[in-house]
XYZ file of C-alpha atoms in Angstrom:
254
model
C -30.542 -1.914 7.596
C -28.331 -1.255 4.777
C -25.165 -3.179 4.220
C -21.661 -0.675 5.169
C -20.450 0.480 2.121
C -16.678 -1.226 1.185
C -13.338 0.001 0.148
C -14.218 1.459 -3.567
C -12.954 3.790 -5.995
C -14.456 2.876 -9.289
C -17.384 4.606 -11.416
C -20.370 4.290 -9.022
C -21.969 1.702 -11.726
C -19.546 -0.645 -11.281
C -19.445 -0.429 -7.401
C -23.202 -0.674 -7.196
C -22.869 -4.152 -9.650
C -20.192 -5.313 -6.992
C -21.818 -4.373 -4.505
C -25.835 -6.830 -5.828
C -23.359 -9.602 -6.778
C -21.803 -9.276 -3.054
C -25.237 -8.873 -1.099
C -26.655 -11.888 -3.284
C -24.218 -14.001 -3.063
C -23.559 -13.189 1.135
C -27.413 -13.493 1.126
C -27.397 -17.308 0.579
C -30.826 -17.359 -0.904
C -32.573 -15.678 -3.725
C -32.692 -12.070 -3.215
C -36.228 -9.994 -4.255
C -35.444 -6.682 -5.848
C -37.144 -4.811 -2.675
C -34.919 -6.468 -0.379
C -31.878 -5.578 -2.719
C -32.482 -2.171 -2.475
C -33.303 -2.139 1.360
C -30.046 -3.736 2.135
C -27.944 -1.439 -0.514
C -29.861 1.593 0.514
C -30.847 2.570 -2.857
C -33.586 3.237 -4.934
C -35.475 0.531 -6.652
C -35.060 1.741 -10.062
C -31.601 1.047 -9.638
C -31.601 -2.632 -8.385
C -33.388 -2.392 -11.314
C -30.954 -0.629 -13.913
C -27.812 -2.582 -12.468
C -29.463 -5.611 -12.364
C -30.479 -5.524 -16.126
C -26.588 -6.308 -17.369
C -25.661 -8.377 -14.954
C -28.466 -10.726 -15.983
C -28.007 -9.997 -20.031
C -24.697 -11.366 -19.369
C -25.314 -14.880 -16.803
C -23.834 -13.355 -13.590
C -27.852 -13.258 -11.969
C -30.773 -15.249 -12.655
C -34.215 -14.159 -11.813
C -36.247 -16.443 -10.089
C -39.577 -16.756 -8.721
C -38.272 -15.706 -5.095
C -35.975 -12.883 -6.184
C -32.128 -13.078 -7.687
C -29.932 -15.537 -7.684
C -26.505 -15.495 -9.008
C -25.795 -17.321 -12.744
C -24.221 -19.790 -14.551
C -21.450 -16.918 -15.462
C -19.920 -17.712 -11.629
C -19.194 -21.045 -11.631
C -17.155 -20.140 -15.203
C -15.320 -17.232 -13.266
C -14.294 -19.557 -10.463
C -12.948 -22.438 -12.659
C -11.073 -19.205 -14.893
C -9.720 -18.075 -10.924
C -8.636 -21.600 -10.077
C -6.738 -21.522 -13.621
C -5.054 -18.349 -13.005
C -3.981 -19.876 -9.961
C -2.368 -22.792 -11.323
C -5.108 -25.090 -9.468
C -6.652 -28.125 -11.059
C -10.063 -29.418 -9.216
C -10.231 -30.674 -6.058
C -8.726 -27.667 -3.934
C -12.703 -27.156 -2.226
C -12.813 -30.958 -1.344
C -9.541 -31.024 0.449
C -9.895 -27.678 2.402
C -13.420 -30.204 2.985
C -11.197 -32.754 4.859
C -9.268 -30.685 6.409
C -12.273 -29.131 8.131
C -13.943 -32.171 9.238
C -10.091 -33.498 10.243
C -9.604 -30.177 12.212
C -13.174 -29.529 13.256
C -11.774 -25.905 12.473
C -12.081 -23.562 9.568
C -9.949 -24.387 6.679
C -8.292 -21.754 3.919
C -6.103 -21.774 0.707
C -3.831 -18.715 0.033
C -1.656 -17.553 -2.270
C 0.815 -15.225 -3.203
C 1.523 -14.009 -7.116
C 2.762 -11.150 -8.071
C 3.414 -9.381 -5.221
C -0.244 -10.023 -4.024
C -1.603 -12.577 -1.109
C -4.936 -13.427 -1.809
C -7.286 -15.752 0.039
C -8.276 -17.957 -2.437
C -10.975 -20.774 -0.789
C -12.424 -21.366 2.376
C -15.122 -23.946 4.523
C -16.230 -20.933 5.815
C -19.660 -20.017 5.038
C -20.152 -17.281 2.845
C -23.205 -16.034 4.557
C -21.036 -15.866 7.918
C -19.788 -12.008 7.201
C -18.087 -12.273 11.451
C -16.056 -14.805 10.044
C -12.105 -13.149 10.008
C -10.990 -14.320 6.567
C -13.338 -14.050 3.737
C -11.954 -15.131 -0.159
C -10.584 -11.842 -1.768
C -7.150 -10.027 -1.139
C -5.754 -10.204 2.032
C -4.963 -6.642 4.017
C -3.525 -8.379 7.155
C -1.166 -10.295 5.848
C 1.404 -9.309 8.199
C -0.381 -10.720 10.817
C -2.081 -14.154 9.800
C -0.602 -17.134 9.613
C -0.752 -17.970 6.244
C 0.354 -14.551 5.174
C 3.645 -15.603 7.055
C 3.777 -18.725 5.918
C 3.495 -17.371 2.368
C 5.956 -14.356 2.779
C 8.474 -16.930 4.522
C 8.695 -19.030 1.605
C 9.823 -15.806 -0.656
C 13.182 -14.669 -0.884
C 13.685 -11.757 1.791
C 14.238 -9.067 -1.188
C 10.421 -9.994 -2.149
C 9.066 -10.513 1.345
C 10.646 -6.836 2.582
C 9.438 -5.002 -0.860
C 5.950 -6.792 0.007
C 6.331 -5.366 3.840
C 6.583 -2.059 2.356
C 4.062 -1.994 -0.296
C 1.379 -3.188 1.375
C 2.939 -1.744 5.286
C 2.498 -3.369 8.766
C -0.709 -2.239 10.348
C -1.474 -2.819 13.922
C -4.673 -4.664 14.302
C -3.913 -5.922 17.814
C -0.945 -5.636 20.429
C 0.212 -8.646 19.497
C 0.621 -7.224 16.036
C 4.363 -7.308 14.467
C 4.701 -4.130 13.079
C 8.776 -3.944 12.742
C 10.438 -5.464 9.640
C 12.940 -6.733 11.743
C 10.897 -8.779 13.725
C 9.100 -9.915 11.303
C 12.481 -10.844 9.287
C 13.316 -13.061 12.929
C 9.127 -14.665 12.589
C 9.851 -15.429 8.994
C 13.166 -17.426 10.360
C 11.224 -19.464 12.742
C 8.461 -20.245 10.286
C 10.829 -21.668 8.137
C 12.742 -23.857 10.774
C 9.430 -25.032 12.392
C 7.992 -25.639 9.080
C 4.313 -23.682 9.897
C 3.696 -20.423 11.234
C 0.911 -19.600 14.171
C -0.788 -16.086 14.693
C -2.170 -16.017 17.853
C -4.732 -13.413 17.807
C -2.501 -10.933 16.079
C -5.099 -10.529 13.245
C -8.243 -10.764 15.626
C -7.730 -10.997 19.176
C -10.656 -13.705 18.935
C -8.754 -15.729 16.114
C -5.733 -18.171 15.746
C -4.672 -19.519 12.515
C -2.053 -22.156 11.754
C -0.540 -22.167 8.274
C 1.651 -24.450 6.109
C 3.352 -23.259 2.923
C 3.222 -25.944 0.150
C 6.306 -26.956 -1.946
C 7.634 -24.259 -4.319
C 6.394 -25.301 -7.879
C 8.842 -22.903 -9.814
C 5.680 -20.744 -11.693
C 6.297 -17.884 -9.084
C 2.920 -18.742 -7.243
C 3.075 -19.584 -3.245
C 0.333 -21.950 -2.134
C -0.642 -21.786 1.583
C -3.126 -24.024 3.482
C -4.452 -22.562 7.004
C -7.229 -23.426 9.619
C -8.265 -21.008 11.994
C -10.378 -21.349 15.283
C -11.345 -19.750 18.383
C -7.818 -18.631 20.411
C -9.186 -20.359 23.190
C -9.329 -23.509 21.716
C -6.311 -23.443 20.614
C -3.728 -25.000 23.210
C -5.475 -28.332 23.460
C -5.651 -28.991 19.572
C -2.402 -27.554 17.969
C -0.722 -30.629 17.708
C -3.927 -32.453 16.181
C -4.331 -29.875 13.728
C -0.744 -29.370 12.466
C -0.407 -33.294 11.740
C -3.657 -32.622 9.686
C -2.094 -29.636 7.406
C 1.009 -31.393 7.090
C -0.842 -35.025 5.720
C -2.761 -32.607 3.591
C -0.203 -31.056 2.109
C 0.670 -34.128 -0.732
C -2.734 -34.047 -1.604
C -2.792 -30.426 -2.650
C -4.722 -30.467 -6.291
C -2.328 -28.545 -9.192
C -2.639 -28.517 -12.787
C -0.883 -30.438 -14.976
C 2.504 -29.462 -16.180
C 2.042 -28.364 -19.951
């Protein structure tokens, strides 16, 4: 069955690159070209055509079982930790905090007037999961989107509210400014933030903001589990976000 097709807008070449890189890399094995084009819904011939860059240039490798993605991603990620102001280490600590937590664990952050889910424990082949790396739509309603937003000054966090709006995803959305102005309060005086199924009625997330490190970049760290397990481990988990929290890898001052 072929993959849904997701939010584009670029020259069809491009998207249909995104979209092998994305359905190799979700795949979790190497991919065969026949497969590709079963799961894209597209011809052969152009698994074929779009694949032919892609490998010139080290984002695939072909292997005897199909595609596999090349020694161009690993660069990319080290050049996204970079951007991020992130030294090594960030995917063994969200690591900890998973086995700590036995929950999923997340780093997010804010720059430029963008929240974007950075890492995760998550698999990437686990396409249910609720928060997948990339930018994050529901910020509004997660916890480490209010975690991050809290930490900004309110002329930031309200232009950010109306940018990027308040969607209702479930009714325990908050979709008033004001409210969420009166969330962003307690955040800050609790020192997390919880959504309790406000993103996905399945889902809550607990968040911790990290220290403000004066580049203009927000770091959050989040776990999220099933909403039902939630009462019985809240305390357990915070006291793990908040010991990992010093341990949070960052570059080196310059």
């Amino acid at each position: 069955m072929p993959v849904p097709p997701r939010p584009s807008g670029g020259p069809q070449s491009v998207e249909r690159a995104l979209a092998v890189l994305d359905a190799v890399a979700e795949t979790g094995r190497p991919v065969a070209a026949k497969a590709l084009a079963r799961r894209l819904g597209c011809a052969l011939s152009t698994v074929y055509h779009v694949t032919g860059p892609l490998l010139a240039r080290g984002y695939l490798v072909r292997t005897s079982d199909g595609f596999a993605p090349g020694p161009r991603v690993p660069a990319l990620h080290r050049a996204h930790q970079h951007h991020h102001g992130l030294a090594a280490g960030t995917g063994e600590l969200l690591g900890r905090i998973r086995r700590a937590t036995g929950a999923e664990a997340y780093h997010t952050a804010y720059r430029d007037g963008l929240i974007t889910v950075v890492d995760t424990t998550a698999p990437v082949t686990d396409t249910a999961h609720p928060f997948t790396p990339g930018p994050e739509p529901r910020a509004h309603a997660t916890a480490h989107g209010k975690a991050l937003l809290a930490a900004l000054p309110r002329p930031l966090r309200r232009r950010y509210l109306a940018e990027h709006g308040m969607a209702r995803f479930t009714e325990r959305t908050i979709t008033s400014a004001e409210r969420f102005e009166a969330e962003a309060r307690r955040v800050r005086e609790q020192g997390f933030a919880v959504s309790m199924g406000e993103a996905d009625p399945a889902y809550t997330c607990l968040a911790v903001a990290l220290p403000d490190r004066g580049d203009g970049i927000v770091h959050a760290l989040s776990v999220s589990l099933p909403t039902a397990d939630f009462a019985h481990r809240h305390g357990h988990i915070r006291t793990a976000l908040a010991r990992a929290v010093p341990a949070f890898p960052a570059l080196p001052e310059s």
